[in-house]
Coordinates of C-alpha atoms in Angstrom, one line a residue:
X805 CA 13.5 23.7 -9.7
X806 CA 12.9 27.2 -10.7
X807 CA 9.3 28.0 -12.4
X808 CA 9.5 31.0 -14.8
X809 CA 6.9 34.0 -13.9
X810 CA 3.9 32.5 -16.0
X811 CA 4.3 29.1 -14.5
X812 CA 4.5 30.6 -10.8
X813 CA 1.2 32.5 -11.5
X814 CA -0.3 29.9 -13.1
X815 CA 0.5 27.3 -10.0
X816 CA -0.6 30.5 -7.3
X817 CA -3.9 30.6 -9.7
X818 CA -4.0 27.1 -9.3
X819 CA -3.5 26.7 -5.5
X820 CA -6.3 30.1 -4.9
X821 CA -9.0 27.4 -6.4
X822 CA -9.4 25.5 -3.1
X823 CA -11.4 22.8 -5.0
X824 CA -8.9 22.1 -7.1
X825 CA -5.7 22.4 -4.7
X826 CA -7.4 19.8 -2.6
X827 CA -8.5 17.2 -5.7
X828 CA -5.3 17.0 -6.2
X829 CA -4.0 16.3 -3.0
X830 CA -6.9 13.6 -2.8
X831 CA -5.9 12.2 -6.2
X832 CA -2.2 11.8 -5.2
X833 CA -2.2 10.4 -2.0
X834 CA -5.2 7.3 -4.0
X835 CA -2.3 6.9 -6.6
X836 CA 0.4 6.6 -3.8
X837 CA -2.2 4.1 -2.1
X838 CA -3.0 2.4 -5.3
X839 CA 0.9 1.3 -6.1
X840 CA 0.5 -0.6 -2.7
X841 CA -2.6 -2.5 -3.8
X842 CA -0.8 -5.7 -4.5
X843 CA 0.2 -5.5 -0.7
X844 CA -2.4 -4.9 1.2
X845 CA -5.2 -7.0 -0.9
X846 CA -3.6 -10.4 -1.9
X847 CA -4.2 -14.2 -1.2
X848 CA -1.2 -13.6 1.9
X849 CA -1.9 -12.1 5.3
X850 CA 0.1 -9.8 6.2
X851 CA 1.0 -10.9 9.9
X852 CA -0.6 -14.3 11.2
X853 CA -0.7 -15.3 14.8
X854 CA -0.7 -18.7 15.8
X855 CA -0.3 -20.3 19.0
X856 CA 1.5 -17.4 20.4
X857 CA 4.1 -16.9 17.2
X858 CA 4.3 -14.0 15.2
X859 CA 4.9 -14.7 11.7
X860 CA 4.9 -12.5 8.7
X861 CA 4.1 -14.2 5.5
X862 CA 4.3 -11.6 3.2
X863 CA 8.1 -11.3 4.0
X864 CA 9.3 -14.8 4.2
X865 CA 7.8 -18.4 2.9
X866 CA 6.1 -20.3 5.7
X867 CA 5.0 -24.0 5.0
X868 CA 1.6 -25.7 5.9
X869 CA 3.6 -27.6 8.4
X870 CA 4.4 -24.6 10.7
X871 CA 0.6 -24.4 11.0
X872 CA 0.3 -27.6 11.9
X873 CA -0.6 -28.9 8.1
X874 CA 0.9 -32.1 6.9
X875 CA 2.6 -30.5 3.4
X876 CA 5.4 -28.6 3.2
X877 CA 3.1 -26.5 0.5
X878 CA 2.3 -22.8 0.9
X879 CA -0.6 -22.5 3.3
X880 CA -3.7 -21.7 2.4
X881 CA -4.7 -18.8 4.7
X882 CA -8.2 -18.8 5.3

């Protein structure tokens, strides 16, 4: 994408305010982080470890029974 002569000089004006340049840097890589919120802080654990199994619950469903539970329910993961 081309910028026209005002909107280069306006962006080099922009980048010379170091305080500015690197607000915005911060701000984009929070909103980046941000669209993964529902990720990495939800009721499921990511990876869970149990008796020497790797599992991933956030990928696929894993019932209480696979835990050794007695429902075939989502597990509660605390």
């Amino acid at each position: 994408m081309a910028l026209s002569p005002l909107n280069r000089r306006r962006w080099r004006n922009f980048c010379a305010n170091r305080r500015a340049f690197w607000s915005l840097i911060i701000f984009a890589v929070l909103y980046v982080v941000s669209l993964f919120a529902e990720v990495i802080a939800n009721d499921v654990p990511i990876m869970v470890s149990y008796r020497g199994e790797v599992h991933f619950p956030i990928v696929q469903f894993h019932a209480e029974t696979a835990y050794g539970g007695e429902f075939r329910t989502q597990a509660d993961y605390r």
